[in-house]
Every structure is written in structure tokens, then in C-alpha cells.
Amino acid sequence: MSRLASRRILVVGSLNADTSLVLARTLLLGETLAAESVHKGLGGKGANQAAAAAKSGGRVAMIGAVGADEPGRALLAHLRALGVDIEGVLVSPDHLTGEAAILSFPGGENSIVVHAGANHALTPDVLRTMAAAFDAADLLVVQCEIEADVVEEAIAMAVARGVPVLLDPAPAAAVRRSWLHDVAFLTPNLTELAALTGLSIDGRDAVADAARSLLRDGVKCVLAKRGAEGVLVVTPDAVQSISAPSVAAIDTTGAGDMFAGAFAAAWTEKRDLLAAVAFANAAAALSTQERGAARSFPDRAAVLRLST
Ligand code: ADP
């Protein structure tokens, strides 16, 4: 195996069973409404980003926790089938697997209720027993659906080993400002960028200004996700816009997770920032062509056909 192929991505994050209910209109408090359709899926930002990185050709290990139940077994089987090393995923007999109920309204709006369940079994103490996974990592990918103290410990363990950190600041409210100093890549969408900076984000220049303010907090590179507009790459040296391939989006659920995972895979492979963003953009655009999160993730060959 070549040296490049042996680079490893460590994902620390959530694993959830998703139930999406498609509704014809928004729901009133106390009302019962028949769903148009229901879709069961495997998700959690951590599991999604691990799956996305593996489908993109990355070598991936995951740390997280599920319950000793059917959704937990399904999540482990799903990641194992994609070649993700799941040795670091705890199976907690004391918790149910995390669950997300997604109410999908016309026009693409969602309301989401999450029960963290077994995700809370991953504590900073547990994480510290997994030092070997950090020793072997070339990039840490972490999001904010797990306890903030665990995110903080993961970042500290990566930094102590010189491992670059990709932080997906979702949900943004969970981000601690002190983390930003240690972040190599921050991947906010526009809502998260506004929440993190307190700035209103309207147009490319406003996105660039907001991203630059995060560079002042210590982030090395902001990859601002702008939906159909693609991504603005902001570093201390340059602001570059990478457009997304033009597609008619059907469902953008999980597009941000596909972006993070595909970027991680492409960057660990080539270490070329703009090429990795272009690959991730194409992967995320393709993932909008089907309903659902992980089930809509394209494989590497399909992305390469679109991006080269
Ligand atoms: P998030 O899913 O995190 O809310 P975005 O909505 O910005 O973030 O989507 C993430 C990425 O998915 C975008 O940066 C882009 O690469 C891709 N994407 C999303 N919507 C579209 C679209 N309508 N057309 C093409 N690409 C899209």
C-alpha cells in the first residue's frame, strides 16, 4: 500500500437512527396529522461523515457509541460494510441508540427532534482510553452532536499529536470559542456562520468578512458552505469561490455531511486544498439527487465523473 493510501481519518461523533416523516403542511401544537410518507435511515452527523469519507475512498476509523439494540446493530453493519474501522464504537447496554425524528415540510423546511441516547455513553474519560486511534490519525473530523466536553477532549488529543482538526460547527450553539484556535478546517453553512459570528450574512463579501473574523479567532481555513452557490474558501492569504456543479436538488439532507466526509478523504489523499474542495462540492451536489442522508451518498467513481 502506498504511503498516501495509508493516511487515516478519525471521525469522533454521533450515531443515530433517523425517522423522516414527510408532511403536507406544518403542524399545529396538539394536532395529529397523517404523514404523506415515512423513511427510515441511518444517520447522526458522525456516522454520516464517516460513511461519506469511506465512500469517497478515505481510510476511516470511527469513535462513538450506540445501544445494544437493533438500530445500533444496523449502524455498525452499515459502517462495517463501507470499510469503516468501528473498533472505537462502544456498544452500551445501558442506553438506547440515539434517535432523530425529522418532520419534513413542503419547500424543504425541516423540524428535527433528537434523543442523544447512547451518544452520551462517550465521555472524555472513555475517549482518553482510545489514544491509539489518535496516534494513528492524520486528520480528526468532529462535529457538535456529542457532548461538548468530548469534542473538547478530542480536539486536545489531536492537537497534542499534531493531528489537524476539521470541525463541522453543527449545531453552532454548541461550539466553544476556545476551540477555534486549534481548528485547521471549519465547515459552517451560512446559518452556522451567522450564529458563530453574530453577523448578518448576505452575499459573497459578507460571507468572506464573517469567515475572516473566524480566522482572527485562530481557525486556519474556513470552508463556508453556500448551498447551490458552492463553497467560499477563506484563508489568511486568499478568498476563493468554488462553485457547485449545477444540479436540481431533490433533498439536501446530509449534503453538509457528504461535503465534510468527501473533503476529508480528498484532502488526506492529495493535500491540495482547492482540489479537495472541488471534489467535496461535486460529492455534496450529487448527494442532493436522492432523498435521505447516507443512502444518497455517491461513491468515489460517480464523484470523479462529475468533478474531472
Ligand atoms: P448544510 O447541508 O450543512 O446545511 P449546504 O446547504 O450549504 O450545507 O450544503 C452543503 C453543500 O452541498 C454545498 O456547499 C454544496 O457543495 C452542496 N449543495 C447543497 N445544495 C446544493 C444545490 N442545490 N446544488 C448543488 N450543490 C448543492
Coordinates of C-alpha atoms and ligand atoms in Angstrom, one line a residue:
M1 CA 0.0 0.0 0.0
S2 CA 1.3 3.4 -0.9
R3 CA 2.1 6.0 1.8
L4 CA -0.7 8.2 0.6
A5 CA -3.3 5.5 0.7
S6 CA -2.4 4.8 4.3
R7 CA -3.4 8.2 5.6
R8 CA -6.1 7.9 8.1
I9 CA -9.2 9.9 9.0
L10 CA -10.6 9.6 12.6
V11 CA -14.2 10.6 13.0
V12 CA -15.4 11.3 16.5
G13 CA -19.2 11.9 16.6
S14 CA -22.8 10.9 16.8
L15 CA -24.6 7.8 15.5
N16 CA -28.4 7.9 15.3
A17 CA -31.3 6.1 13.8
D18 CA -33.3 8.6 11.7
T19 CA -37.1 8.5 11.0
S20 CA -38.2 11.1 8.5
L21 CA -41.9 11.9 8.2
V22 CA -42.9 13.8 5.1
L23 CA -45.9 16.2 5.9
A24 CA -48.1 18.1 3.5
R25 CA -48.0 21.2 5.8
T26 CA -46.6 22.5 9.1
L27 CA -48.1 21.0 12.3
L28 CA -50.1 22.9 14.9
L29 CA -49.4 22.3 18.6
G30 CA -51.6 19.5 19.8
E31 CA -52.6 18.4 16.3
T32 CA -52.4 14.9 14.8
L33 CA -51.6 14.8 11.1
A34 CA -51.2 11.9 8.7
A35 CA -47.8 11.7 7.1
E36 CA -47.5 11.5 3.3
S37 CA -44.7 9.0 3.6
V38 CA -42.1 7.7 6.1
H39 CA -38.4 7.0 5.5
K40 CA -36.1 5.2 7.9
G41 CA -32.4 5.8 7.7
L42 CA -29.1 5.6 9.4
G43 CA -27.6 8.9 10.5
G44 CA -26.1 11.1 13.1
K45 CA -23.5 13.6 11.8
G46 CA -20.6 11.4 12.9
A47 CA -21.8 8.3 11.2
N48 CA -22.8 10.2 8.1
Q49 CA -19.4 11.9 7.8
A50 CA -17.6 8.6 8.4
A51 CA -19.7 6.9 5.7
A52 CA -19.2 9.8 3.3
A53 CA -15.4 9.7 3.8
A54 CA -15.3 6.0 3.3
K55 CA -17.5 6.1 0.2
S56 CA -15.1 8.8 -1.1
G57 CA -12.2 6.4 -0.8
G58 CA -10.9 7.5 2.6
R59 CA -9.4 5.2 5.2
V60 CA -11.7 5.8 8.1
A61 CA -11.9 4.9 11.8
M62 CA -14.9 6.0 13.9
I63 CA -15.3 6.7 17.6
G64 CA -18.8 6.9 19.1
A65 CA -21.4 4.9 20.9
V66 CA -24.6 3.0 20.1
G67 CA -27.1 1.0 22.2
A68 CA -27.2 -2.8 22.3
D69 CA -30.3 -2.8 20.1
E70 CA -31.4 -3.3 16.5
P71 CA -30.7 0.3 15.3
G72 CA -27.2 0.1 16.9
R73 CA -26.5 -3.2 15.2
A74 CA -27.8 -1.7 11.9
L75 CA -25.5 1.3 12.2
L76 CA -22.4 -0.9 12.9
A77 CA -23.2 -3.2 10.0
H78 CA -23.7 -0.2 7.7
L79 CA -20.3 1.4 8.6
R80 CA -18.5 -2.0 8.6
A81 CA -19.9 -2.7 5.1
L82 CA -18.3 0.6 3.9
G83 CA -15.0 -0.4 5.3
V84 CA -15.0 1.9 8.4
D85 CA -13.0 0.7 11.3
I86 CA -15.6 0.5 14.1
E87 CA -13.4 -0.8 16.9
G88 CA -13.9 2.6 18.6
V89 CA -17.7 2.5 18.6
L90 CA -18.9 1.5 22.0
V91 CA -22.0 -0.7 22.4
S92 CA -23.7 0.5 25.6
P93 CA -26.1 -2.0 27.3
D94 CA -27.5 0.9 29.4
H95 CA -28.6 3.2 26.6
L96 CA -30.9 3.1 23.6
T97 CA -29.2 4.1 20.3
G98 CA -29.6 7.8 19.5
E99 CA -32.7 8.7 17.5
A100 CA -33.7 11.6 15.3
A101 CA -37.3 12.3 14.3
I102 CA -37.3 14.6 11.2
L103 CA -40.5 16.3 10.2
S104 CA -40.2 17.4 6.6
F105 CA -42.4 20.2 5.4
P106 CA -43.1 21.4 1.9
G107 CA -40.5 23.8 0.5
G108 CA -37.7 21.8 2.0
E109 CA -38.1 23.1 5.6
N110 CA -37.4 20.6 8.4
S111 CA -38.1 20.3 12.2
I112 CA -35.8 17.8 13.9
V113 CA -36.1 16.3 17.4
V114 CA -33.0 14.3 18.6
H115 CA -32.7 11.9 21.6
A116 CA -29.0 11.5 22.2
G117 CA -29.3 8.1 24.0
A118 CA -26.1 6.1 23.7
N119 CA -24.2 9.1 22.3
H120 CA -23.9 10.2 25.9
A121 CA -22.0 7.0 26.8
L122 CA -19.0 8.5 25.0
T123 CA -17.3 10.6 27.8
P124 CA -13.9 12.4 27.9
D125 CA -12.7 9.5 30.2
V126 CA -13.7 6.9 27.6
L127 CA -12.1 8.9 24.9
R128 CA -8.8 9.1 26.7
T129 CA -8.7 5.2 26.6
M130 CA -8.6 5.5 22.8
A131 CA -5.3 7.3 22.5
A132 CA -4.1 4.7 19.9
A133 CA -6.7 5.8 17.4
F134 CA -5.4 9.4 17.7
D135 CA -1.8 8.2 17.4
A136 CA -2.7 6.6 14.1
A137 CA -4.8 9.6 12.7
D138 CA -3.8 12.1 10.0
L139 CA -7.0 14.1 10.3
L140 CA -9.6 14.4 13.1
V141 CA -13.1 15.1 11.9
V142 CA -15.5 16.1 14.7
Q143 CA -19.0 17.7 14.9
C144 CA -21.1 19.1 17.8
E145 CA -23.9 16.5 18.2
I146 CA -21.9 14.8 21.0
E147 CA -21.2 16.3 24.5
A148 CA -19.1 19.5 24.3
D149 CA -16.6 18.1 26.8
V150 CA -16.0 15.2 24.4
V151 CA -15.5 17.5 21.4
E152 CA -13.0 19.5 23.5
E153 CA -11.1 16.4 24.6
A154 CA -11.0 15.1 21.0
I155 CA -9.5 18.4 19.8
A156 CA -7.0 18.4 22.6
M157 CA -5.9 14.8 21.9
A158 CA -5.5 15.6 18.2
V159 CA -3.6 18.8 18.9
A160 CA -1.2 17.1 21.3
R161 CA -0.2 14.8 18.5
G162 CA 0.0 17.4 15.7
V163 CA -3.1 16.0 14.0
P164 CA -5.1 18.7 12.1
V165 CA -8.7 19.1 13.1
L166 CA -11.7 19.5 10.9
L167 CA -14.6 20.9 13.0
D168 CA -18.1 20.9 11.5
P169 CA -19.7 23.5 13.7
A170 CA -23.2 21.9 13.8
P171 CA -25.2 22.7 15.8
A172 CA -23.4 26.1 16.1
A173 CA -24.8 26.8 19.5
A174 CA -22.6 24.0 20.9
V175 CA -19.3 25.5 19.7
R176 CA -16.9 26.8 22.3
R177 CA -14.9 29.8 21.0
S178 CA -11.8 28.4 22.7
W179 CA -11.8 25.5 20.2
L180 CA -11.3 27.7 17.2
H181 CA -7.7 28.3 17.9
D182 CA -7.0 24.7 17.2
V183 CA -9.1 24.2 14.1
A184 CA -7.4 23.7 10.7
F185 CA -10.7 23.5 8.7
L186 CA -14.1 24.9 9.8
T187 CA -17.1 23.9 7.7
P188 CA -20.1 26.2 8.6
N189 CA -23.2 26.6 6.4
L190 CA -24.5 30.1 6.2
T191 CA -26.8 29.7 9.2
E192 CA -23.9 28.4 11.3
L193 CA -21.6 31.2 10.1
A194 CA -24.1 33.8 11.1
A195 CA -24.6 32.2 14.5
L196 CA -20.9 31.9 15.2
T197 CA -20.1 35.5 14.2
G198 CA -23.3 37.3 15.1
L199 CA -23.0 38.9 11.7
S200 CA -25.7 39.0 9.0
I201 CA -24.7 37.0 6.0
D202 CA -25.9 38.4 2.7
G203 CA -23.8 37.9 -0.3
R204 CA -20.2 36.7 -1.0
D205 CA -18.5 39.7 0.6
A206 CA -20.4 39.3 3.9
V207 CA -19.5 35.6 3.9
A208 CA -15.9 36.5 3.4
D209 CA -16.0 39.1 6.2
A210 CA -17.6 36.7 8.6
A211 CA -15.1 33.9 7.7
R212 CA -12.2 36.3 8.2
S213 CA -13.5 37.1 11.7
L214 CA -13.2 33.4 12.5
L215 CA -9.6 33.4 11.2
R216 CA -8.9 36.1 13.8
D217 CA -10.1 33.5 16.4
G218 CA -7.4 31.1 15.1
V219 CA -9.1 29.0 12.5
K220 CA -6.6 28.3 9.7
C221 CA -9.2 27.8 6.9
V222 CA -12.9 28.4 6.7
L223 CA -14.9 26.4 4.1
A224 CA -18.2 28.3 4.1
K225 CA -20.9 26.2 2.5
R226 CA -23.3 28.3 0.4
G227 CA -25.7 25.6 -0.8
A228 CA -26.2 25.8 -4.6
E229 CA -23.6 28.6 -4.7
G230 CA -20.9 26.1 -3.7
V231 CA -18.2 27.0 -1.1
L232 CA -16.1 30.0 -0.2
V233 CA -12.6 29.0 0.8
V234 CA -11.2 31.6 3.2
T235 CA -7.6 31.5 4.4
P236 CA -5.3 34.3 5.7
D237 CA -3.8 34.5 2.1
A238 CA -6.9 34.3 -0.1
V239 CA -10.6 34.1 -0.6
Q240 CA -11.6 31.7 -3.4
S241 CA -15.0 30.7 -4.6
I242 CA -15.5 27.1 -5.7
S243 CA -18.8 26.8 -7.5
A244 CA -21.0 23.7 -7.0
P245 CA -22.0 21.7 -10.1
S246 CA -25.4 22.7 -11.3
V247 CA -28.0 20.1 -10.2
A248 CA -31.7 20.2 -9.5
A249 CA -31.6 19.4 -5.8
I250 CA -34.3 16.9 -4.6
D251 CA -33.3 16.7 -0.9
T252 CA -30.3 18.4 0.7
T253 CA -30.5 16.4 3.9
G254 CA -26.9 15.2 4.7
A255 CA -25.3 17.4 1.9
G256 CA -23.2 19.1 4.5
D257 CA -22.1 15.7 6.0
M258 CA -21.2 14.5 2.5
F259 CA -19.2 17.6 2.0
A260 CA -17.2 17.2 5.2
G261 CA -16.5 13.4 4.6
A262 CA -15.6 13.9 1.0
F263 CA -13.3 16.8 1.7
A264 CA -11.6 14.8 4.5
A265 CA -11.0 11.9 2.0
A266 CA -9.7 14.1 -0.8
W267 CA -7.5 16.2 1.5
T268 CA -5.9 13.2 3.2
E269 CA -5.3 11.7 -0.2
K270 CA -3.8 14.7 -2.1
R271 CA -3.3 17.5 0.5
D272 CA -4.4 20.0 -2.2
L273 CA -6.9 22.4 -0.7
L274 CA -8.8 23.6 -3.7
A275 CA -8.9 20.2 -5.5
A276 CA -10.3 18.7 -2.3
V277 CA -13.0 21.4 -2.1
A278 CA -13.9 20.8 -5.7
F279 CA -14.2 17.1 -5.1
A280 CA -16.3 17.6 -2.0
N281 CA -18.6 20.1 -3.8
A282 CA -19.3 17.6 -6.5
A283 CA -19.9 14.8 -4.0
A284 CA -22.3 17.0 -1.9
A285 CA -24.2 18.2 -5.1
L286 CA -24.7 14.5 -6.1
S287 CA -26.0 13.6 -2.7
T288 CA -28.9 16.0 -3.2
Q289 CA -30.2 13.9 -6.0
E290 CA -31.9 11.4 -3.8
R291 CA -33.9 11.6 -0.6
G292 CA -32.3 10.9 2.8
A293 CA -28.7 11.3 4.2
A294 CA -26.4 8.3 4.0
R295 CA -28.4 6.4 1.4
S296 CA -28.0 9.3 -1.0
F297 CA -24.2 9.5 -0.7
P298 CA -22.4 8.9 -4.1
D299 CA -19.4 6.7 -4.4
R300 CA -16.0 7.9 -5.4
A301 CA -16.3 6.9 -9.1
A302 CA -19.5 8.9 -9.6
V303 CA -17.9 12.0 -8.0
L304 CA -14.8 11.7 -10.2
R305 CA -17.0 11.5 -13.3
L306 CA -18.6 14.8 -12.3
S307 CA -15.6 16.6 -10.9
T308 CA -12.9 15.9 -13.6
Ligands
ADP1 P1 -25.6 22.1 5.0 O1 -26.1 20.8 4.3 O2 -24.6 21.8 6.0 O3 -26.7 22.9 5.5 P2 -25.4 23.5 2.5 O4 -26.9 23.5 2.3 O5 -24.6 24.7 2.1 O6 -24.9 23.0 3.9 O7 -24.9 22.3 1.5 C1 -23.6 21.7 1.6 C2 -23.0 21.6 0.3 O8 -23.8 20.7 -0.5 C3 -22.8 22.8 -0.5 O9 -21.7 23.5 -0.2 C4 -22.8 22.3 -2.0 O10 -21.5 21.7 -2.2 C5 -23.8 21.2 -1.9 N1 -25.1 21.6 -2.3 C6 -26.2 21.9 -1.4 N2 -27.3 22.3 -2.1 C7 -26.9 22.3 -3.4 C8 -27.6 22.6 -4.7 N3 -28.8 23.0 -4.7 N4 -26.9 22.4 -5.8 C9 -25.6 22.0 -5.8 N5 -24.9 21.7 -4.7 C10 -25.5 21.8 -3.5

